[in-house]
Amino acid sequence: MRPSGRDLSEMRAVSIETGVTKHAEGSCMIRMGDTHVLCTATLENRVPPFIKGSGLGWVTAEYGMLPRSTTSRMRREATSGKQGGRTVEIQRLIGRSLRAGVDRVALGERQITIDCDVIQADGGTRCASITGGWVALRLAVDKLMKAGDIYSDPLIEPVAAVSCGIYAGQPVLDLDYPEDSEAGVDGNFIMLGNKQLIEVQMSAEGATYSRDQMNQLLDLAEKGVGELVSAQRAAVDAA
Amino acid sequence: MRPSGRDLSEMRAVSIETGVTKHAEGSCMIRMGDTHVLCTATLENRVPPFIKGSGLGWVTAEYGMLPRSTTSRMRREATSGKQGGRTVEIQRLIGRSLRAGVDRVALGERQITIDCDVIQADGGTRCASITGGWVALRLAVDKLMKAGDIYSDPLIEPVAAVSCGIYAGQPVLDLDYPEDSEAGVDGNFIMLGNKQLIEVQMSAEGATYSRDQMNQLLDLAEKGVGELVSAQRAAVDAA
Amino acid sequence: MRPSGRDLSEMRAVSIETGVTKHAEGSCMIRMGDTHVLCTATLENRVPPFIKGSGLGWVTAEYGMLPRSTTSRMRREATSGKQGGRTVEIQRLIGRSLRAGVDRVALGERQITIDCDVIQADGGTRCASITGGWVALRLAVDKLMKAGDIYSDPLIEPVAAVSCGIYAGQPVLDLDYPEDSEAGVDGNFIMLGNKQLIEVQMSAEGATYSRDQMNQLLDLAEKGVGELVSAQRAAVDAA
Amino acid sequence: MRPSGRDLSEMRAVSIETGVTKHAEGSCMIRMGDTHVLCTATLENRVPPFIKGSGLGWVTAEYGMLPRSTTSRMRREATSGKQGGRTVEIQRLIGRSLRAGVDRVALGERQITIDCDVIQADGGTRCASITGGWVALRLAVDKLMKAGDIYSDPLIEPVAAVSCGIYAGQPVLDLDYPEDSEAGVDGNFIMLGNKQLIEVQMSAEGATYSRDQMNQLLDLAEKGVGELVSAQRAAVDAA
Amino acid sequence: MRPSGRDLSEMRAVSIETGVTKHAEGSCMIRMGDTHVLCTATLENRVPPFIKGSGLGWVTAEYGMLPRSTTSRMRREATSGKQGGRTVEIQRLIGRSLRAGVDRVALGERQITIDCDVIQADGGTRCASITGGWVALRLAVDKLMKAGDIYSDPLIEPVAAVSCGIYAGQPVLDLDYPEDSEAGVDGNFIMLGNKQLIEVQMSAEGATYSRDQMNQLLDLAEKGVGELVSAQRAAVDAA
Amino acid sequence: MRPSGRDLSEMRAVSIETGVTKHAEGSCMIRMGDTHVLCTATLENRVPPFIKGSGLGWVTAEYGMLPRSTTSRMRREATSGKQGGRTVEIQRLIGRSLRAGVDRVALGERQITIDCDVIQADGGTRCASITGGWVALRLAVDKLMKAGDIYSDPLIEPVAAVSCGIYAGQPVLDLDYPEDSEAGVDGNFIMLGNKQLIEVQMSAEGATYSRDQMNQLLDLAEKGVGELVSAQRAAVDAA
């Protein structure tokens, strides 16, 4: 029933390749099917003005799409003079989600910026950015710990995200672009590795939904996050 | 336990005053406690380019805060040269939510713009904007129907929104600013009058949350939306 | 002869309601007929860089119109990316005018920002902003004096403004929108309570004017300012 | 008493040199003492959208200052990303003033843009721009008439402008920069050749003023405009 | 003598991998040592307004760097609100250079946009963009020809670019970043496959240079372009 | 053969008039035929942040065109909200070129800004800006030396620039606008007075070029620069 032939609760093939750029303190290319996002972590010994002197660290994120990551070419945001509303919304979500898995006292007064740049898009880029962004963050933190700059691990649980939705009347896991553009309900579910919830966003895109349907999507999302966390751990261990 | 002395499941006093500006096709001032939002509806016989010729109508929204609607003065967005990320996020949410209650075929090829301007802020401005925005929309549509421009009512169910959160470890309904700034989890729940869900946004702001807690907040939200819909109906009937 | 049926030298009904927002140090809603402007005063213990360390205070103003304060909806300046020329001209005028009534030594090194936001427009919004802005300023200064932060009153005379013009060949006081859009000559007259002039701006909008006509408009303006100052005093006394 | 040694009612030396650029339809360099402004007129066979099809013509103006036209270098407006409030105010004034001397029916549906670029500034640049701008406009219109494109002269009277102010307690004509920066009252007076008034702008810059003082400045302004109109006529005749 | 140990006339290892994104009409990742640029070609059946109806085609380019493509993170241009001067200069150069190898009559009235996004930077990104950009262009044109949309090949000769400079007093081919940042003279040489020159840009960065030195750099550049054209041909043949 | 009737190696008449504005530390109007550029030098006792404390000086440049310096009016860059790509490219070139002739140690920690504003354009404005800009720079430095602020002359050799191109198949010196718009190859050549090269930029504009042709243009450029340096010296000596 799904355009890709996947089962209702089947994710796309996930791969996470680490060490893909030589300059960043942590990096990976995450591929969820045909969605490919390059995630890099930049470590700086400074924090934003509003927490200067607090002893707390900060994790923030930026998001972008290459102009031809999409079926038809998008205008480059640098030429239109600003980031669009969708971009701002997504990068705020990525930063907020990753911070939920960080002990900011343990991190100490330093900032880690996660850049998520979509090389190829086929649905689910914000979720892939969070999942891959956590791997880049993990690698940058490992570097800090190896260097003896911090002693207590500020990352207690992995953070991962997956989209679920109601497509053709059925709850499905990990929407690809053909599904996403037709789904009646579309949700993003961000969790810790232990399934505690960080953020839930569920929008009616044409049909409203019941609490029952909401719970079915949450069940699927828990399954998906479990698989993503395994992929994150494998990638980090192999790095 | 709550700073305001309210019960855990008690909303702030709600009032909706209609007909507050003489130019708009529909207008109201919604007051949820000390949060006051002026909502106006503007009707235009044109639609955005992407639906021109489709026969479908469009409902969109814009959101703003007066510079001294807040405890300390905010910079006017017109002088900073752009709408901030939070503003853009909110106005996209208002528009999307209201459209979920509109039969765009019945509306016909016209656009209604809902402007939500916060006169005084004390938490929950986006929810108040949606609830008040629907009243302005309702009044503008009533004008269209009275004029005989449309025959079938494009608004089948009211749309209302309320925030709930976990404050001091307890689930509470309708957060005011002192609660909102301390809440560990903060959610916005947008529903039709029949309790079908339009949008759920629940964010961990310091503590992650379980599915049980999520369901407790949903229960509170259903109660709040029920009361808001009564207030909407009373205001429209009295207009 | 006037669309409103007023006499040539008759002002619209003026009302000034104080204390309309709970956050601002001073606030009022001024209504001149159907023109309604919300004026707030914000007090800050800092001054602009160019007078830092001088011991002098500063009073400045910002002006905005809600998108649907007008007959047809105006584009929100925050979305067009900048304040238009008219807005900038008006807010510079408001600030300059109010400063003319301020003893900046007595105010001391602090800044008061007057925000004038037009809720409903029917002509004469800049004059209403100055007249109402002075009330907000007066209330904020009273607060400073009551708190013992300043001892000598920095506001020696009230500041008020009124428009006059030549409409259908006749000099008229306090133009409303239908008159303003047809007037051949349009002037704004800003004075102290003692009728000393602060600013005169008289523009030919279709017909040039003689010195005689200019003097007729000044006579009307003096009458109007007298009435406005009475309204200001009554509002402040009742606050 | 004046820094320049001029009498109270003495203007600076005025010169108007025409034909200073080969591309413009009309051009002049106006010099009022050390204030030098290059004025060009550009003729286009199109009008702004709001008068398209009305048969009426349009005259508009833009104003700029070269970065080092002033004592200390000003930031180039093109690099700061927008025209400042003062620039916008001035160019709106120039356009409005020149239009007051134009019969827009006789001009027909075409637009003339007057660019006023300050090469060297020593006070009074906006008045010099209007006076010189009218000469550029006159020359462009002469070209149209010689070409037989219009038959009836759309310029019935010259337009000229001069500043007057109260300096060291005395009314003085044609303020230069040292006077302008110290003046207690500063006014710009724009008139037709026949002394009918187009625009009066008089601002208290530190001291308010009486109606008597206002009239003294108007007397000076009439004298100044008379001399400027003679200079305009001489320049046009010699072109 | 070179930091990399290369001979004076030795290029970095070049690889060109085609077909790297599924959406673009042509794409490659070009790697010149540690400089990696993703090049995509987008085909559109429309041309810019200035050639509409002329029957001629257009090739244009845009250039960007991912924020962490560099040693220290660069600010994202989309957040700073505009493309910097260096970016604009480079993308104009890429477009101009590629057009020099295109028969725009044969291309017909369509546009090909080449996006060059730097994934990892180590000097020479503009030259890599041109060389890789031509491969993307070639692949997109091949697609057009295979589809029978055009019959006569609009690409007569390949276009390639290489940098040369004077480093530590010696002429060297293909500067990497450590060389580039120390070079006294820095040149970019863009040629057709037959060594006809398209663009030469040679800048003194600290020491001026003689015509003899210029000719030595041109000799190196011809050698380098020869090797690049071989790599382009191999990549296209293998695609 | 040339539209102007000049010989292939004949420059336009060059004149350099110094002391043209009273405020700038150095100024000239350079005229190359109908191309007229006003160049001013501004001296400031501060340097950009990136060299603060280094003891080195800085020379930078800005470039602009008056709206009606061209055949048809150009939009003012201040109104379009940014400097265009061409403007940025040119002003970077002017600054870079002038710095190549400056001993920044001898200049000491101060900045000189060269503003080049095109009053009338007829081709070759960037070259005229460099040649005239150097004269303004020379005059400002002379002032510093006369004042005893610096002892060792930081300007060892003059800097001058000329364009050459291939027009109607022939190499020609100093392109005017009619030639520039038709030339197949267009080059800018910037040199010290001793003919050492600072920058060469040669672009194919329709036809590629051989190394032989490149050398012919360099020969012409050397001749042109020789004549320009004589004009610079004569202007400075007469100042």
Tab-separated table of C-alpha atoms in Angstrom, chain A residues 16 18 134-135 138-139 142 146 229-239:
chain	number	residue	atom	x	y	z
A	16	ILE	CA	25.263	6.907	9.486
A	18	THR	CA	31.052	9.428	10.537
A	134	TRP	CA	23.203	13.884	17.952
A	135	VAL	CA	25.934	11.685	16.451
A	138	ARG	CA	28.479	12.835	20.596
A	139	LEU	CA	31.728	12.768	18.571
A	142	ASP	CA	34.064	12.488	22.973
A	146	LYS	CA	39.565	12.449	25.441
A	229	VAL	CA	19.265	4.703	18.614
A	230	SER	CA	20.822	1.352	17.674
A	231	ALA	CA	22.124	2.900	14.465
A	232	GLN	CA	23.512	5.891	16.390
A	233	ARG	CA	25.320	3.648	18.858
A	234	ALA	CA	26.799	1.506	16.102
A	235	ALA	CA	28.061	4.566	14.240
A	236	VAL	CA	29.637	6.103	17.318
A	237	ASP	CA	31.275	2.838	18.348
A	238	ALA	CA	32.777	2.417	14.898
A	239	ALA	CA	34.105	5.998	14.727
